[in-house]
Short mmCIF file of C-alpha atoms in Angstrom, two decimals:
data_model
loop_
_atom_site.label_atom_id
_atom_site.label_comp_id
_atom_site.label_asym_id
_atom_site.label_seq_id
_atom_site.Cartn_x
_atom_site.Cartn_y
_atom_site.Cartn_z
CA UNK A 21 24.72 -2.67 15.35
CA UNK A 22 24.54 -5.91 17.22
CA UNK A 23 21.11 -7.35 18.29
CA UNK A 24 20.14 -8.35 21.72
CA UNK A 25 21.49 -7.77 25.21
CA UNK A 26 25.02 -8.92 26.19
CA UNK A 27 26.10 -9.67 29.76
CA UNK A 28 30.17 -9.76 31.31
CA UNK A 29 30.37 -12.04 34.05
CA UNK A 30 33.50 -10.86 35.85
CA UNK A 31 35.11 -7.23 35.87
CA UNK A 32 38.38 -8.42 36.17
CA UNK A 33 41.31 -7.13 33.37
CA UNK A 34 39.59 -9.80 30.63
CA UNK A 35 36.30 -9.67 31.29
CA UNK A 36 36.48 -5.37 31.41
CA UNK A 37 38.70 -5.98 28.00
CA UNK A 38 35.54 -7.82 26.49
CA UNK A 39 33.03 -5.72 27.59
CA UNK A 40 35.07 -2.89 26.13
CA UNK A 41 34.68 -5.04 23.17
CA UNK A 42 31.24 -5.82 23.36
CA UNK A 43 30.06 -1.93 23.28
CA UNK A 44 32.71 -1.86 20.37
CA UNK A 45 30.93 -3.97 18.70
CA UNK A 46 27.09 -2.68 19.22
CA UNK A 47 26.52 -3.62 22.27
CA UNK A 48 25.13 -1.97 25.23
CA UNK A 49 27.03 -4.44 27.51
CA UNK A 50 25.92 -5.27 31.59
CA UNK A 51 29.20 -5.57 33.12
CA UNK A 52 28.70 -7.88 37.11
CA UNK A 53 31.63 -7.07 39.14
CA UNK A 54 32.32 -8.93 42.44
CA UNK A 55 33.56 -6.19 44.46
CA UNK A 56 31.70 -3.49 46.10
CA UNK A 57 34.36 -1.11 46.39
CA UNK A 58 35.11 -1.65 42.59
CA UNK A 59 31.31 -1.03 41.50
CA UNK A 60 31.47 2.25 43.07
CA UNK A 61 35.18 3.32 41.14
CA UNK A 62 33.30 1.77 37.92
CA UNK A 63 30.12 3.98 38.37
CA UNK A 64 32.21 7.08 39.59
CA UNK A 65 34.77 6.92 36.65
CA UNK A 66 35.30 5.79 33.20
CA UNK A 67 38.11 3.46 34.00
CA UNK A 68 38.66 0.07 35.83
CA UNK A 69 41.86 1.42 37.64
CA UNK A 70 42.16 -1.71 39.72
CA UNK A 71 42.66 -4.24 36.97
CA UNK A 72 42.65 -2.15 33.29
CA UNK A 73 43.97 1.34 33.87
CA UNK A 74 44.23 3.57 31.12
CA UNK A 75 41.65 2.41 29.20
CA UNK A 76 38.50 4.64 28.82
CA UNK A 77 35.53 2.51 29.70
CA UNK A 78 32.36 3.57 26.92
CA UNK A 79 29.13 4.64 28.35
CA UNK A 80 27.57 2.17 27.44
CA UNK A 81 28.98 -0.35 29.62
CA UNK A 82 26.42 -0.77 32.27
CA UNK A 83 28.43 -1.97 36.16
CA UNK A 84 25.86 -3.95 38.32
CA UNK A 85 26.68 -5.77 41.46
CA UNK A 86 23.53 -7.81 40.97
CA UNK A 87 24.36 -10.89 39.19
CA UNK A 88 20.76 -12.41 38.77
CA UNK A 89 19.64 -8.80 37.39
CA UNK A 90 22.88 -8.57 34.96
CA UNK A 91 22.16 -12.38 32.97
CA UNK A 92 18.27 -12.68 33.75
CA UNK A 93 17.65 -11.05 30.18
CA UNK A 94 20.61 -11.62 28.58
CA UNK A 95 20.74 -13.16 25.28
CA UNK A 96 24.33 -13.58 25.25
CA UNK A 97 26.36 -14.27 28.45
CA UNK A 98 30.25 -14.09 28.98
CA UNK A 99 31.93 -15.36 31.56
CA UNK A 100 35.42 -13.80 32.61
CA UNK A 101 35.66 -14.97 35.67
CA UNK A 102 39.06 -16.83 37.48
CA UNK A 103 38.99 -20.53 37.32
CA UNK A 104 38.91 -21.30 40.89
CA UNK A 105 35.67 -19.49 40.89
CA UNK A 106 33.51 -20.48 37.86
CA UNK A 107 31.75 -23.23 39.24
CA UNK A 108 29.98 -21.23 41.80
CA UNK A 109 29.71 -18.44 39.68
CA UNK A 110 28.02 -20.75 36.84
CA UNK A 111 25.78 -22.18 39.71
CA UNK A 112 24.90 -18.87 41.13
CA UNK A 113 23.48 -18.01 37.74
CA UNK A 114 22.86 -20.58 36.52
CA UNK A 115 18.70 -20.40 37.50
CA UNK A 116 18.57 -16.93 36.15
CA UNK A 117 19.60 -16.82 32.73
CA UNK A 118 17.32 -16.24 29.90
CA UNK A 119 15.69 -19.08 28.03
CA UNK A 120 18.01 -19.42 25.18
CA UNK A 121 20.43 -17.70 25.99
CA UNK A 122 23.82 -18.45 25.20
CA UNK A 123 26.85 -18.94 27.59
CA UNK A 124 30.35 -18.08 26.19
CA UNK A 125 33.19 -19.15 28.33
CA UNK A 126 36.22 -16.70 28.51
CA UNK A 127 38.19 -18.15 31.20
CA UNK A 128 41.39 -19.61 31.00
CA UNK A 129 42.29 -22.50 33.38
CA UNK A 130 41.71 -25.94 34.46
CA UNK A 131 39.36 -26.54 38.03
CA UNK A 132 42.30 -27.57 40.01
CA UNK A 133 40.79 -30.03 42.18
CA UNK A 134 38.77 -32.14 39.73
CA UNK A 135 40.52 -30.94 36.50
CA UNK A 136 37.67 -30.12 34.48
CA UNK A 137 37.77 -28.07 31.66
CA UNK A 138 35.22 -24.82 31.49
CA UNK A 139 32.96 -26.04 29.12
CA UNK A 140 32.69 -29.07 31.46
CA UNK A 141 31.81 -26.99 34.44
CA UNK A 142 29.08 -25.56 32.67
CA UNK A 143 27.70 -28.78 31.30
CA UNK A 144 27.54 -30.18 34.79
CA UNK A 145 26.10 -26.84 36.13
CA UNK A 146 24.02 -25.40 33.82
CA UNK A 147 20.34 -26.57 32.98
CA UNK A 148 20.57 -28.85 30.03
CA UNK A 149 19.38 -26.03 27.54
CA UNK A 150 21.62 -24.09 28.04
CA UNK A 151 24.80 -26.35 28.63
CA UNK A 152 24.57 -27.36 25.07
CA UNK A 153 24.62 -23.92 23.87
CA UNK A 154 28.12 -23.32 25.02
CA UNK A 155 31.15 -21.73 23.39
CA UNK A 156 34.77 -21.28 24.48
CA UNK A 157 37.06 -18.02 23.65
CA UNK A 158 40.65 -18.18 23.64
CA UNK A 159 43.91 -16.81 22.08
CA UNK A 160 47.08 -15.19 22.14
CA UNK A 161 45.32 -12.15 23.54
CA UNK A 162 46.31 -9.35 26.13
CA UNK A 163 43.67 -7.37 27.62
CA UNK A 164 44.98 -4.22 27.66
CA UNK A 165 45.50 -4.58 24.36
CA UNK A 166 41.98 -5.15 23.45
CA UNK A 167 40.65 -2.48 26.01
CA UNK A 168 42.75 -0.37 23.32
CA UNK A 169 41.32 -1.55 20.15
CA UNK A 170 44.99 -2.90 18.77
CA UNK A 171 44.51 -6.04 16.34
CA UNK A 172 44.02 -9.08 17.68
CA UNK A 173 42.62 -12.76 16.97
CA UNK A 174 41.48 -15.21 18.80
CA UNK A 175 39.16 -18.35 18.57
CA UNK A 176 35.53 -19.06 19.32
CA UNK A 177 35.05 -22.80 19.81
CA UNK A 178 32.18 -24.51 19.87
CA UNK A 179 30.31 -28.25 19.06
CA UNK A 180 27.19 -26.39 17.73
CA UNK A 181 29.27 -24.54 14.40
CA UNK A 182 25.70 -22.29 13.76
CA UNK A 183 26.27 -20.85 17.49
CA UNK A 184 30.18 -20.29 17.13
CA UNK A 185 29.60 -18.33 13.51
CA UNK A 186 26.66 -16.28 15.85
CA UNK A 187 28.87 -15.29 18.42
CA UNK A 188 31.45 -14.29 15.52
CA UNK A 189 29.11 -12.01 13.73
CA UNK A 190 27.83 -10.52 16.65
CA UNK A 191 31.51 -9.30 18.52
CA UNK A 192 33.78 -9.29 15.92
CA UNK A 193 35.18 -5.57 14.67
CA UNK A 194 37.81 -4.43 12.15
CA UNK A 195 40.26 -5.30 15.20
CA UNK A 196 39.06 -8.33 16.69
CA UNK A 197 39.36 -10.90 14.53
CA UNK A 198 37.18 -14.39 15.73
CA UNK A 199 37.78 -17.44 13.86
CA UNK A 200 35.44 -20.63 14.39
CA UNK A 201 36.20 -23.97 14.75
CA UNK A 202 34.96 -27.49 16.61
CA UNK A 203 37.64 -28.41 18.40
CA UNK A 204 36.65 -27.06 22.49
CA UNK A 205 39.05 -29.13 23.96
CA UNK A 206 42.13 -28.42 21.84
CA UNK A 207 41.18 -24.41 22.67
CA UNK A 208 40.39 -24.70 26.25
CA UNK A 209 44.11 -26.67 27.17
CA UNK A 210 45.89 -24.35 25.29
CA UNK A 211 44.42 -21.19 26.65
CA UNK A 212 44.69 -23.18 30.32
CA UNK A 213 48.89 -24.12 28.86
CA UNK A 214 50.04 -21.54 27.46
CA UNK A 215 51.07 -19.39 30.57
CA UNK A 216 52.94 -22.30 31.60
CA UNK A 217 54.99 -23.18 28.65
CA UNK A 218 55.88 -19.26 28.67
CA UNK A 219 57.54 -19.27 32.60
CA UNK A 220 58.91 -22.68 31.43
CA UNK A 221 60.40 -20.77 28.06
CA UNK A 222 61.70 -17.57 30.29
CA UNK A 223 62.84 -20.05 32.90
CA UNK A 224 65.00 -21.47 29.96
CA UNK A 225 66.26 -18.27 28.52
CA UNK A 226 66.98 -17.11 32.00
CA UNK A 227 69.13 -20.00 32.27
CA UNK A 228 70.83 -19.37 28.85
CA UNK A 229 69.97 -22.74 27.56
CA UNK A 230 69.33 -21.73 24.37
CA UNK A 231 67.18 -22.14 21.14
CA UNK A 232 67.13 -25.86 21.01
CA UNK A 233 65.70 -25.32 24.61
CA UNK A 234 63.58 -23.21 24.23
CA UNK A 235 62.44 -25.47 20.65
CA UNK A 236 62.22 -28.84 22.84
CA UNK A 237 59.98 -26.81 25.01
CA UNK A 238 57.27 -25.60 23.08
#
């Protein structure tokens, strides 16, 4: 059983998927979600039918709509929200969270008006304390997948290595395998790529350019 209390910033598909995860993994995760109307379904039902139908949400996901009262005692904050958002999202909570907590960054993108990465949002956002106790989680990963407890891997980066070996022993599971490493930036583009190089790939194959194509392109 995992110590502490976990927040999910963001009930979309990913950040529902890792909440799933969290309570999978010991948790007894606080779950903010933006909408009103989708705070009510999540309190009324055990499934987020807007964005992960079909899988059964564990009681002991908790849904709030209050996003001070979800991180304020959080030891361990997630943040699953669209890029586009995350800056005021990191802002917004940024003068509630816990004093050392830490923030792990599961959003995949690139700010699209001052390409920054993430982790580079939250260092310009967050109080100093916290900014430097930052991680980044990415992989070949789809939520519904996860929601379902299939196998899956993915990466927890981080430039403190004690913090990204933390995070792995507190939400890994027989079926979610984490592996650590240094490298943020590397992990951030390629989460923030990789849905591109896949329309450029089925562009290809739609075009029937073949293998070598599809090999140039990736």
């Amino acid at each position: 059983m995992s110590a502490g209390r976990l927040a999910v910033v963001g009930a979309g598909a990913w950040g529902t998927a890792l909440a799933v995860q969290a309570a999978r993994a010991g948790f007894r995760p606080r779950l903010w979600v933006f909408e009103p109307e989708l705070l009510e379904i999540l309190r009324g039902s055990s499934e987020n039918a807007w964005f992960l139908p079909g899988v059964r949400l564990p009681e002991a996901i908790e849904p709030h709509g209050d996003l001070a009262a979800v991180v304020e005692s959080a030891e361990t904050v997630v943040i699953a929200v669209p890029s586009h958002v995350f800056r005021s999202v990191a802002r917004a909570m940024a003068p509630h969270l816990a004093p050392g907590a830490r923030v792990l960054s599961a959003a995949k993108g690139i700010e699209e008006d001052r390409l920054a990465r993430m982790s580079e949002v939250l260092a310009e956002e967050l109080p100093p304390a916290h900014s430097r106790r930052v991680a980044v989680l990415s992989g070949p990963t789809f939520a519904q997948e996860v929601g379902h407890g299939r196998p899956t891997a993915a990466v927890l980066a981080s430039s403190d290595a004690g913090l990204a070996r933390g995070l792995q022993t507190a939400l890994a599971t027989p079926t979610f395998r984490l592996y650590t490493q240094a490298d943020v930036t590397g992990v951030e583009l390629g989460g923030a790529l990789k849905n591109v190089m896949a329309i450029a790939t089925g562009i290809a194959d739609g075009l029937e350019l073949g293998y070598n194509a599809r090999a140039a392109l990736l």
